[in-house]
Amino acid sequence: MAEENQELRKAGLKVTLPRVKILQILETSQLASGHMSAEDVYMALRTAGEDVGLATVYRVLTQFEGAGLVTRHNFESGHSVFELARGEHHDHMVCVDSGEVVEFTDPVIEQRQREIAAQHGYELVDHSLVLHVRKKASPV
Amino acid sequence: MAEENQELRKAGLKVTLPRVKILQILETSQLASGHMSAEDVYMALRTAGEDVGLATVYRVLTQFEGAGLVTRHNFESGHSVFELARGEHHDHMVCVDSGEVVEFTDPVIEQRQREIAAQHGYELVDHSLVLHVRKKASPV
DNA sequence: TTGGTTGCAAACAATTTGCATAAAT
DNA sequence: ATTTATGCAAATTGTTTGCAACCAA
């Protein structure tokens, strides 16, 4: 009877074991700053002894996305990663070598984006910015 | 004997019919500002009466990417789109309603990205920025 | 000639879907 | 009792690969 139940109800979703568990996993995951693939979540579930099918993980994550509980990213082709939506927006930096993910926001960039869209007669609805970075070459 | 041959040679690739044709298709494509999926290229080829296999299209596009002739984007999950690399880098603006693609670059954003990466101990290798925009509401 | 290239079909990986069963309200 | 969710396996989609035939250098 944790607050997860409320979150789910508020999102209009029935409170079921798989949904609660998946929510908990996402909340506690420190993996890549909380960015998990469906497979990651699936494995975390069975490590936790929960017997939830992979198809259900996909279904639930997609529902969560629709409900705004979770954000889906396509950092690289081939598969998506999901993270809990914590209200405030942020962008990502992904290390091309290690896969580490760092989050950041920059008001200058945010502002310029709005201006640029406006210059072309558009309004900014959303955006996705991913910096592909590499640890600074440290002297050998 | 068009200039495509030179481009291919310069890239260290044998001049073959599929490669030349695919290069031409990408050059002449006005589809979504020249952003085509492998499937798009494949269909354009057979429309042009060329009998090239889909697997070859994938192989050639991947080779082109490696050779720097083409850039691969993962705007959305599930499939990649390719565009001719015309030297200068640029970002994209995609209209959420019409799917229109507009290209742009902004020195301010470029600069900030480098600074932000550096602040976190990284160097910027590459980045991808996509603005999701909508035509400004025009007064009814 | 000779090694790179292609086409086709089979192989793959990520994700989705059909359907009978199980669980939530 | 109803309605919705789950598990499993089969189906899809996008992409890659093995291999024999083929073609450019």
XYZ file of C-alpha atoms (C1' of nucleotides) in Angstrom, chain B residues 14 16 18-19 51-53 55-56 59-60 63, chain C residues 2-10 14-16:
24
model
C 34.368 0.028 -55.847
C 29.157 -0.618 -58.759
C 23.863 -0.347 -56.835
C 26.181 2.124 -55.171
C 16.698 -4.482 -59.469
C 18.652 -4.072 -56.251
C 18.013 -6.158 -53.177
C 19.930 -6.285 -48.148
C 22.231 -4.499 -50.541
C 24.826 -2.775 -46.772
C 25.508 0.156 -49.064
C 29.140 1.567 -45.965
C 40.765 -12.494 -57.852
C 38.983 -10.414 -54.198
C 35.216 -7.361 -53.334
C 29.984 -7.249 -54.237
C 25.297 -8.785 -54.861
C 20.864 -11.387 -54.297
C 18.277 -14.367 -51.901
C 16.887 -16.735 -48.137
C 17.557 -17.776 -43.522
C 13.376 -5.737 -30.439
C 8.697 -5.292 -29.932
C 3.779 -6.504 -30.656
